[in-house]
Short mmCIF file of C-alpha atoms in Angstrom, two decimals:
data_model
loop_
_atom_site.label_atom_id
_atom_site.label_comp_id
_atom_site.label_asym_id
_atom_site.label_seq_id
_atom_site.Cartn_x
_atom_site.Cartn_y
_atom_site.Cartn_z
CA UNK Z 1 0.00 0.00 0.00
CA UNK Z 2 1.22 3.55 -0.34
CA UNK Z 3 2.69 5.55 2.37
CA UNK Z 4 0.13 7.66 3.79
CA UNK Z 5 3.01 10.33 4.72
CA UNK Z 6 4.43 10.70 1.48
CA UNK Z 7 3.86 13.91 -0.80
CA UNK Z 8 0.59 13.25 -2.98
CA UNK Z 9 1.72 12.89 -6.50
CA UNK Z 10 -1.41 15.03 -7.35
CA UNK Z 11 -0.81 18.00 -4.57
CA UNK Z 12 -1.83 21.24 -6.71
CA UNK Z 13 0.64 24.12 -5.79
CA UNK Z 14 -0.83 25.86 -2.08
CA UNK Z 15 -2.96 28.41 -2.21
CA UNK Z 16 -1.56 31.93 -1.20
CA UNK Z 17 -3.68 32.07 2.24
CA UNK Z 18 -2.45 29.09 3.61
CA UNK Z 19 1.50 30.31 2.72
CA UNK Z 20 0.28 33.21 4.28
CA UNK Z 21 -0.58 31.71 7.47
CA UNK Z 22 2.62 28.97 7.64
CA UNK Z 23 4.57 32.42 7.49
CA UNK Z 24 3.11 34.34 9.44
CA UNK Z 25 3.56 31.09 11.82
CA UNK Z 26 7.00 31.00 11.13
CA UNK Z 27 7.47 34.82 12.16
CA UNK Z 28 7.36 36.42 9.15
CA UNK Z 29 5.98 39.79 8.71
CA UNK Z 30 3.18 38.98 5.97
CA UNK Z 31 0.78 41.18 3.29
CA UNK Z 32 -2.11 39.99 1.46
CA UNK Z 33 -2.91 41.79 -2.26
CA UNK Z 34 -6.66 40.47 -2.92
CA UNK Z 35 -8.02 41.35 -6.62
CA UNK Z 36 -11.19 42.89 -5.76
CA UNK Z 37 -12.57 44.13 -9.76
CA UNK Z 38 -10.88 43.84 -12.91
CA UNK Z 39 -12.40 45.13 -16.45
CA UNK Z 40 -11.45 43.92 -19.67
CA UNK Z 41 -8.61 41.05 -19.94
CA UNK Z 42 -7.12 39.62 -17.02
CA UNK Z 43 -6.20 36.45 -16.29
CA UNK Z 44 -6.74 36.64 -12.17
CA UNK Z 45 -10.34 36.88 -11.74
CA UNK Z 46 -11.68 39.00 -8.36
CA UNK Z 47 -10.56 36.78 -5.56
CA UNK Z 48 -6.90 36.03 -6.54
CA UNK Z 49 -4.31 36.93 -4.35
CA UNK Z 50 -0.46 37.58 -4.23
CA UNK Z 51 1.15 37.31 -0.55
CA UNK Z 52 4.57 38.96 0.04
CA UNK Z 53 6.48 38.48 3.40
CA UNK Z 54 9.13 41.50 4.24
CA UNK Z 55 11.84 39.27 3.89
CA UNK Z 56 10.60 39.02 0.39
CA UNK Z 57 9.05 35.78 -0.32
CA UNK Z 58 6.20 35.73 -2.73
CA UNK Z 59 3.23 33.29 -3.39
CA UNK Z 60 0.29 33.89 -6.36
CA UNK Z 61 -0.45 36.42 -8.50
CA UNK Z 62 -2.50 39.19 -8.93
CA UNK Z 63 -2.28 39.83 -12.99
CA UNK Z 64 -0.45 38.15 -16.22
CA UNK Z 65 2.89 39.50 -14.58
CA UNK Z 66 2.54 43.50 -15.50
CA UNK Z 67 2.02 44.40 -11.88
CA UNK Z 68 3.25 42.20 -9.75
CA UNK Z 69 6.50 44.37 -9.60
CA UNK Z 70 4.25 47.50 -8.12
CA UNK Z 71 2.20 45.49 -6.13
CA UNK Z 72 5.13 44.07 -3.92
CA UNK Z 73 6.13 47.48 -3.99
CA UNK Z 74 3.13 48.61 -2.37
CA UNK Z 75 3.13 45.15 -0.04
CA UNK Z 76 6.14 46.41 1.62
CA UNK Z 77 4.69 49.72 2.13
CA UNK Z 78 1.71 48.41 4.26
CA UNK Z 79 3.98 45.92 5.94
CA UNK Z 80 5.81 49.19 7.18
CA UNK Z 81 2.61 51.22 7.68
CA UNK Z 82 0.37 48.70 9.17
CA UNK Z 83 -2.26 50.08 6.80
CA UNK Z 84 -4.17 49.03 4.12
CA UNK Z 85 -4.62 50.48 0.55
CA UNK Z 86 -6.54 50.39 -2.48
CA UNK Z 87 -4.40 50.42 -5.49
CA UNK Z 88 -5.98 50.75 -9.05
CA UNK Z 89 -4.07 50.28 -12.20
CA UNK Z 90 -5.56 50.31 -15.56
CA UNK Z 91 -5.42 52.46 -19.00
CA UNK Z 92 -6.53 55.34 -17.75
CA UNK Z 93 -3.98 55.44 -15.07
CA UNK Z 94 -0.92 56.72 -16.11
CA UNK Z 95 1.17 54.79 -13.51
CA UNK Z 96 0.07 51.47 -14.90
CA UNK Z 97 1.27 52.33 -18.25
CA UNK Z 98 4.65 52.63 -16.54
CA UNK Z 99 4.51 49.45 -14.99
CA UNK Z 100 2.94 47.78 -18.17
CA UNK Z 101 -0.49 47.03 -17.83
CA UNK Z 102 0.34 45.82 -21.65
CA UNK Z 103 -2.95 44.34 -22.03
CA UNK Z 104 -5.49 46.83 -21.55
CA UNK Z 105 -7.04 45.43 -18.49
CA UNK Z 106 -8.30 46.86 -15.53
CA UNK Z 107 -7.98 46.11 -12.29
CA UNK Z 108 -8.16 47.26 -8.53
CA UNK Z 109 -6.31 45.53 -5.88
CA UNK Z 110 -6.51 46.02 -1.85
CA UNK Z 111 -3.55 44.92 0.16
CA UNK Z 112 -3.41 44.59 3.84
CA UNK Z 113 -1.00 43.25 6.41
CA UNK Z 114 -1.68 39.70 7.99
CA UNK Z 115 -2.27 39.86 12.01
CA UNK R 1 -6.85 40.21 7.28
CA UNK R 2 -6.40 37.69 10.25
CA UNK R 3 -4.73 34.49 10.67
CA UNK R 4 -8.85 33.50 12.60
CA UNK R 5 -10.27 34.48 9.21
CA UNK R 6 -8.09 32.53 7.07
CA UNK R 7 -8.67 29.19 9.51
CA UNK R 8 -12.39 29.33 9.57
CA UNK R 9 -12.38 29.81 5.55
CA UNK R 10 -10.06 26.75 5.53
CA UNK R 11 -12.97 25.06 7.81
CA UNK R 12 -15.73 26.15 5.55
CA UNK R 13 -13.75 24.38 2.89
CA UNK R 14 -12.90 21.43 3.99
CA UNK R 15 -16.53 20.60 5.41
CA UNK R 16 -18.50 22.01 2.11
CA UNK R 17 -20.30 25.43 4.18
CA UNK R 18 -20.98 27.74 1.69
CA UNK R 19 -19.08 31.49 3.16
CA UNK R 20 -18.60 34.93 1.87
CA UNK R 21 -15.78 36.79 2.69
CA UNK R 22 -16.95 40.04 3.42
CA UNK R 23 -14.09 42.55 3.50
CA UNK R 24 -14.64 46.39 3.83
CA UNK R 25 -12.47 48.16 1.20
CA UNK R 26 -11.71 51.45 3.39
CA UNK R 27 -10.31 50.10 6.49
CA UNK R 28 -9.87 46.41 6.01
CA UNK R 29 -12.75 45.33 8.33
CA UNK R 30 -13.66 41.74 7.57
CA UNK R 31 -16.45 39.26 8.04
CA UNK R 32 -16.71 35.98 7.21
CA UNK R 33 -20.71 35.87 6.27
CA UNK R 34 -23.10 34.54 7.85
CA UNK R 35 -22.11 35.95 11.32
CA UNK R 36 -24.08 37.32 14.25
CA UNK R 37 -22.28 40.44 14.15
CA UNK R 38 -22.34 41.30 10.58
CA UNK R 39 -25.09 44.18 9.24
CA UNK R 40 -28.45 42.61 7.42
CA UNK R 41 -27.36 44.84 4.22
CA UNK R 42 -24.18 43.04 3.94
CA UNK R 43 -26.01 39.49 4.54
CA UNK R 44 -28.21 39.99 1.64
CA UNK R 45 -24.88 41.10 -0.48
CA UNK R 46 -23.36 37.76 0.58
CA UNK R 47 -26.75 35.58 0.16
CA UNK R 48 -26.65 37.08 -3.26
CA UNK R 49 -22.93 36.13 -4.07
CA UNK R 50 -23.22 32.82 -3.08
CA UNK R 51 -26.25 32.39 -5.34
CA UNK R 52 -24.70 33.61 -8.44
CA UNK R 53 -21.21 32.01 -7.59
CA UNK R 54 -19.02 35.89 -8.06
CA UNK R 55 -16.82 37.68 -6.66
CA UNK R 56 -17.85 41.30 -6.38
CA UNK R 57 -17.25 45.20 -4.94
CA UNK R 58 -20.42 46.32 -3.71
CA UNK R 59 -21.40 49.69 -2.10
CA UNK R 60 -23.30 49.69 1.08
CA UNK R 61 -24.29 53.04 3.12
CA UNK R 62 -21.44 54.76 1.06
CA UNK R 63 -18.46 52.30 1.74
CA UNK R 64 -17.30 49.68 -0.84
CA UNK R 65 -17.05 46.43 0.30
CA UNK R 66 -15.38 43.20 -1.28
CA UNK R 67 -17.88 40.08 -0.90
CA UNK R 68 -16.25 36.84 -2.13
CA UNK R 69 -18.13 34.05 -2.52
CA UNK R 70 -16.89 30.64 -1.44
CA UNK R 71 -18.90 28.04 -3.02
CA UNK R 72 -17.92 24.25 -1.77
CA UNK R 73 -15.77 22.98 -4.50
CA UNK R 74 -17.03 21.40 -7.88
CA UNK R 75 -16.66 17.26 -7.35
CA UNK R 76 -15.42 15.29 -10.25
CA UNK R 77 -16.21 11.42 -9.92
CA UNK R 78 -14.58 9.17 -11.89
CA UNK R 79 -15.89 5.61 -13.23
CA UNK R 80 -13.66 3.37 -13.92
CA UNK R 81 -10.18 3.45 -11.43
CA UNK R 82 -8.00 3.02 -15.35
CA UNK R 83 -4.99 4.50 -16.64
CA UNK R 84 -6.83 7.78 -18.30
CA UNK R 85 -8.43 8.44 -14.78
CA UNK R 86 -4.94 8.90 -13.33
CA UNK R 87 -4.18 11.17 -16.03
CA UNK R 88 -7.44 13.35 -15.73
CA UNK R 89 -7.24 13.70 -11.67
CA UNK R 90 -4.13 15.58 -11.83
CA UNK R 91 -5.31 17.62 -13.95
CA UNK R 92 -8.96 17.95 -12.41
CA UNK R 93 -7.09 18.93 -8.89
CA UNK R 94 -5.04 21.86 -10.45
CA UNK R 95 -8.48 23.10 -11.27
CA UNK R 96 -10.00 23.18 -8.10
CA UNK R 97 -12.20 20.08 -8.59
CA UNK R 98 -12.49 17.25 -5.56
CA UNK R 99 -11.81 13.94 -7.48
CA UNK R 100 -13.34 10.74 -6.56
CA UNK R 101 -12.86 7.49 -8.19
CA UNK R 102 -15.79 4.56 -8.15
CA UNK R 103 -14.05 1.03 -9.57
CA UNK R 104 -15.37 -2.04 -7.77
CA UNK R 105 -12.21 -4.32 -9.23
CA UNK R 106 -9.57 -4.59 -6.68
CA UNK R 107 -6.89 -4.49 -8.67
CA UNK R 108 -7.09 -0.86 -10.09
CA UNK R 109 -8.69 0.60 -7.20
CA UNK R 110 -5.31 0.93 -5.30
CA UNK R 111 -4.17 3.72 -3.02
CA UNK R 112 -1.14 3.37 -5.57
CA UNK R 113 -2.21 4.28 -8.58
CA UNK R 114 -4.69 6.96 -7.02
CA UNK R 115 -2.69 8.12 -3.70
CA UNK R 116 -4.29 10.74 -1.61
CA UNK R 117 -7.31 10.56 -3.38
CA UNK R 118 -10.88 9.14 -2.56
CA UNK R 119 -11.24 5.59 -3.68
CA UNK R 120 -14.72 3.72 -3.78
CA UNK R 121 -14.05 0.00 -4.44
CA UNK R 122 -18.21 -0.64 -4.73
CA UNK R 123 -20.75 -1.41 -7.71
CA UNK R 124 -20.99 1.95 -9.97
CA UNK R 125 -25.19 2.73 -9.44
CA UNK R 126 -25.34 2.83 -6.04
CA UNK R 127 -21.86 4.32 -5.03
CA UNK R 128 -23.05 6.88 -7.34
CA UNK R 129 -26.31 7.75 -5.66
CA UNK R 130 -24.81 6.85 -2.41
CA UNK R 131 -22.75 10.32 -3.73
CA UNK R 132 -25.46 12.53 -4.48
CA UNK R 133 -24.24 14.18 -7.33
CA UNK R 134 -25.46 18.05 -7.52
CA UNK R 135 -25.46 20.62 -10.14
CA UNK R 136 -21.57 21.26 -8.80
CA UNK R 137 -20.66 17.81 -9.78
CA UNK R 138 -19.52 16.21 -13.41
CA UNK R 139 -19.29 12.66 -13.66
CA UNK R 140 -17.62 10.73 -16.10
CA UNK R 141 -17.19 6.60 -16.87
CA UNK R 142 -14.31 5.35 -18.65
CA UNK R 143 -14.24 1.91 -18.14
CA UNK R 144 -15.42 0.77 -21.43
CA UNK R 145 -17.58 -1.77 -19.50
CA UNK R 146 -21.24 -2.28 -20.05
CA UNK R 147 -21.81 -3.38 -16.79
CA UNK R 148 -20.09 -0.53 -14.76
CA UNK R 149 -20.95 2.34 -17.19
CA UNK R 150 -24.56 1.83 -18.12
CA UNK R 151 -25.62 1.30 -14.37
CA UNK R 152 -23.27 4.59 -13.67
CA UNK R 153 -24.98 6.28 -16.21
CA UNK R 154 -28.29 5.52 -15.06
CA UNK R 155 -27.57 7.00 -11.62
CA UNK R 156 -26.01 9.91 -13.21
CA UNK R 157 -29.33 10.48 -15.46
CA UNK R 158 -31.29 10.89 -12.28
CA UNK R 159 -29.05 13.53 -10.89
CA UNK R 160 -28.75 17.36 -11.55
CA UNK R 161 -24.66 16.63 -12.43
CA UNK R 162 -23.49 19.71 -14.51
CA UNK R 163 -21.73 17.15 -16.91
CA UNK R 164 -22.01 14.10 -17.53
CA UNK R 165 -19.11 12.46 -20.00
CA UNK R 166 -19.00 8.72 -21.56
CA UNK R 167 -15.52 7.43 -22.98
CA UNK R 168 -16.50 5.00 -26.15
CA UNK R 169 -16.14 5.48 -30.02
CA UNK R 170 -19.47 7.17 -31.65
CA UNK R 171 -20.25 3.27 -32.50
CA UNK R 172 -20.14 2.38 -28.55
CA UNK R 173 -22.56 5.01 -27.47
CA UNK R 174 -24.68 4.53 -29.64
CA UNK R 175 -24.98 0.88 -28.83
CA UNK R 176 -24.90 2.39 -25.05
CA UNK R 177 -27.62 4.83 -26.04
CA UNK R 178 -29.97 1.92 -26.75
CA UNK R 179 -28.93 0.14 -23.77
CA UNK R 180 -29.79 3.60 -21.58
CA UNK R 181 -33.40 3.67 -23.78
CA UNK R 182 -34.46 0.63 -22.31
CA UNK R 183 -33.90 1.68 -19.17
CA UNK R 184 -36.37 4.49 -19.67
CA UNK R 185 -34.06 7.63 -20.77
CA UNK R 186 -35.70 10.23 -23.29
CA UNK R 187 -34.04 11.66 -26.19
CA UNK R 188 -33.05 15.24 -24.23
CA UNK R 189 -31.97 13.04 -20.53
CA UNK R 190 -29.59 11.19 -23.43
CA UNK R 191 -28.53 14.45 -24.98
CA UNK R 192 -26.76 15.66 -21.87
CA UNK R 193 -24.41 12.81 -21.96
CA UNK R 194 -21.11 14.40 -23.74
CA UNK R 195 -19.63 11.52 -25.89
CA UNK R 196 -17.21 10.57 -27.60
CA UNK R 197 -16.46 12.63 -24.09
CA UNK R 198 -13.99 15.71 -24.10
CA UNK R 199 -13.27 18.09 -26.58
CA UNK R 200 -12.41 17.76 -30.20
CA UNK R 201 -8.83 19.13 -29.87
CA UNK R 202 -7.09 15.85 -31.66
CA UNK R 203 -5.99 14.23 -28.73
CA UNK R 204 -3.57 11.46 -29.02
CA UNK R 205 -3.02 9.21 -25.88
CA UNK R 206 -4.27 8.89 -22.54
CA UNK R 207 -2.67 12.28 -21.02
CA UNK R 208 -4.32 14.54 -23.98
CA UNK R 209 -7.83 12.85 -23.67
CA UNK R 210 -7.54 13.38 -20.27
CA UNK R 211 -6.68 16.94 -21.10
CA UNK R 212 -9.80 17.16 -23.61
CA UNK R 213 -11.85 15.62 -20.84
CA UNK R 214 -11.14 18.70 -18.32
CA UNK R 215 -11.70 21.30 -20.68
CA UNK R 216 -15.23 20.40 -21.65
CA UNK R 217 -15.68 19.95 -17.84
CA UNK R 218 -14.70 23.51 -17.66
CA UNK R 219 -16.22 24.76 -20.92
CA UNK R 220 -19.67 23.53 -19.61
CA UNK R 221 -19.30 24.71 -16.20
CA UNK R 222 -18.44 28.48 -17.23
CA UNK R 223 -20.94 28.04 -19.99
CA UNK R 224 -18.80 28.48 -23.06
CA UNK R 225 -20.10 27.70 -26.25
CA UNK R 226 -17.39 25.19 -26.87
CA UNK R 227 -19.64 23.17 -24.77
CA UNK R 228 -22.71 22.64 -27.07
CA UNK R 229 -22.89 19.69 -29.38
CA UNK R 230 -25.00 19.78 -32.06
#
């Protein structure tokens, strides 16, 4: 019979809010970015999440890749804050242009700290 | 968001509650719906999430608030413990579905072939039912086996499955599709079963039927027209 303890073969990759609680168990210092609307093309629907530790670990995603870079960026600034924040990125945004919202998209994303 | 939150979302999960995650967008209050505490306003924004299975922003008394629905997962079960079965449940997992595997014969229901995952070594028909498949469950039989399949069938016939998917050449179902007459099936209860099941992509070998399989899982479930057979 198999060994009960082993790995499953067919383990999909964790979700980001349990990596967010095994480091925030470990002692990390942990944010949360939740997409919470998108408009046009995206390929993370409301509900998908990034999670960024201070040391700098990262789980998920939050877009195609375009954002990801601002979004830690802002991670770090609520992990230092304590506060959350509403970020928005999209066409009409000039911001997201510079971080390459390439595909046209939409989309408003709140991060908070884990406590 | 806290580290309670996350735990009793995890709960909700594994024991199939329906929750919405109620978050407020200006100061990061949080509920997870239905609690005591919680305004009615934001209940009825949550009831309503849950119904329609989305994710939304929604404005109550002036402040926006994030209401994510967490529906239990979609169930995929699996008749017929064979080789394309442990090709497809891979697969089925990374998207979110719970796999479960009916096969009364000893010798491919193994913990081996299948580890981790929910093994049923009894007769197809009344594991089946035993199951009670819902409109958030797809079924499919691929063990080629008149006397597993048809009574599988059968069962899945008299449920509200979302898909229901027969492996066989166009020659085998319709053999099948007599077989499933006689038992008392119309022409539309027959018409929901997809086969030859899975997509027409071309798929060569067990791992891209498998892969064919999911996708017209999917493509019914989120309603594409991909789904429709003529």
């Amino acid at each position: 019979m198999a060994n009960n303890s082993s790995p499953s073969r067919y383990a999909a990759p964790p979700d980001a809010l349990s990596l967010a609680v095994e480091w925030h168990e470990a002692g990390e210092v942990v944010a949360i970015a939740t997409v919470t609307s998108t408009w046009g093309s995206s390929p993370c629907p409301p509900g998908s999440r990034m999670v960024v530790t201070k040391s700098g670990r990262i789980a998920g995603s939050v877009s195609g890749g375009c954002i990801e870079g601002a979004v830690i960026h802002a991670a770090q600034e609520v992990i230092a804050s304590g506060q959350p924040v509403l970020l928005a990125f999209g066409v009409t945004d000039e911001m997201a242009w510079e971080v390459g919202l390439a595909c046209g998209g939409k989309v408003q994303i709140f991060v908070e700290p884990v406590s | 968001m806290r580290i309670s939150t996350i735990a009793a979302l995890a709960e909700a999960k594994r024991q199939r509650h329906p929750v919405a995650l109620a978050k407020n967008l200006m100061d990061g209050t949080e509920f997870l719906l239905p609690a005591p505490a919680a305004p009615l306003a934001l209940h009825e924004a949550a009831a309503e999430a849950l119904r329609r299975d989305h994710t939304v922003t929604h404005e109550i008394d002036g402040v926006l608030w994030f209401i994510e629905a967490h529906n239990p997962a979609p169930r995929l079960i699996l008749v017929g413990a064979v080789h394309i079965a442990q090709h497809l449940t891979p697969f089925a997992i990374a998207a979110g579905y719970e796999v479960t595997i009916i096969d009364p014969r000893g010798a491919f229901a193994t913990a081996a072939r299948f580890p981790g995952i929910a093994i049923l070594a009894e007769w197809p028909g009344p594991a089946l039912a035993a199951l009670r498949p819902d409109a958030a469950t797809a079924i499919v039989t691929l063990t080629h086996d008149p006397k597993l399949d048809d009574p599988a069938l059968d069962a899945a016939l008299h449920s509200a499955a979302f898909y229901i998917g027969a492996l066989g050449s166009r020659k085998t179902h319709a053999a099948r599709l007599q077989r499933l007459a006689e038992r008392g099936h119309g022409a539309a209860a027959l018409h929901r079963i997809h086969a030859p099941v899975g997509l027409a992509i071309g798929a060569s070998g067990q791992a891209e039927i498998a892969l064919s399989i999911i996708a017209e899982i999917i493509a019914t479930r989120r309603g594409s027209p991909l789904a429709t057979r003529s």
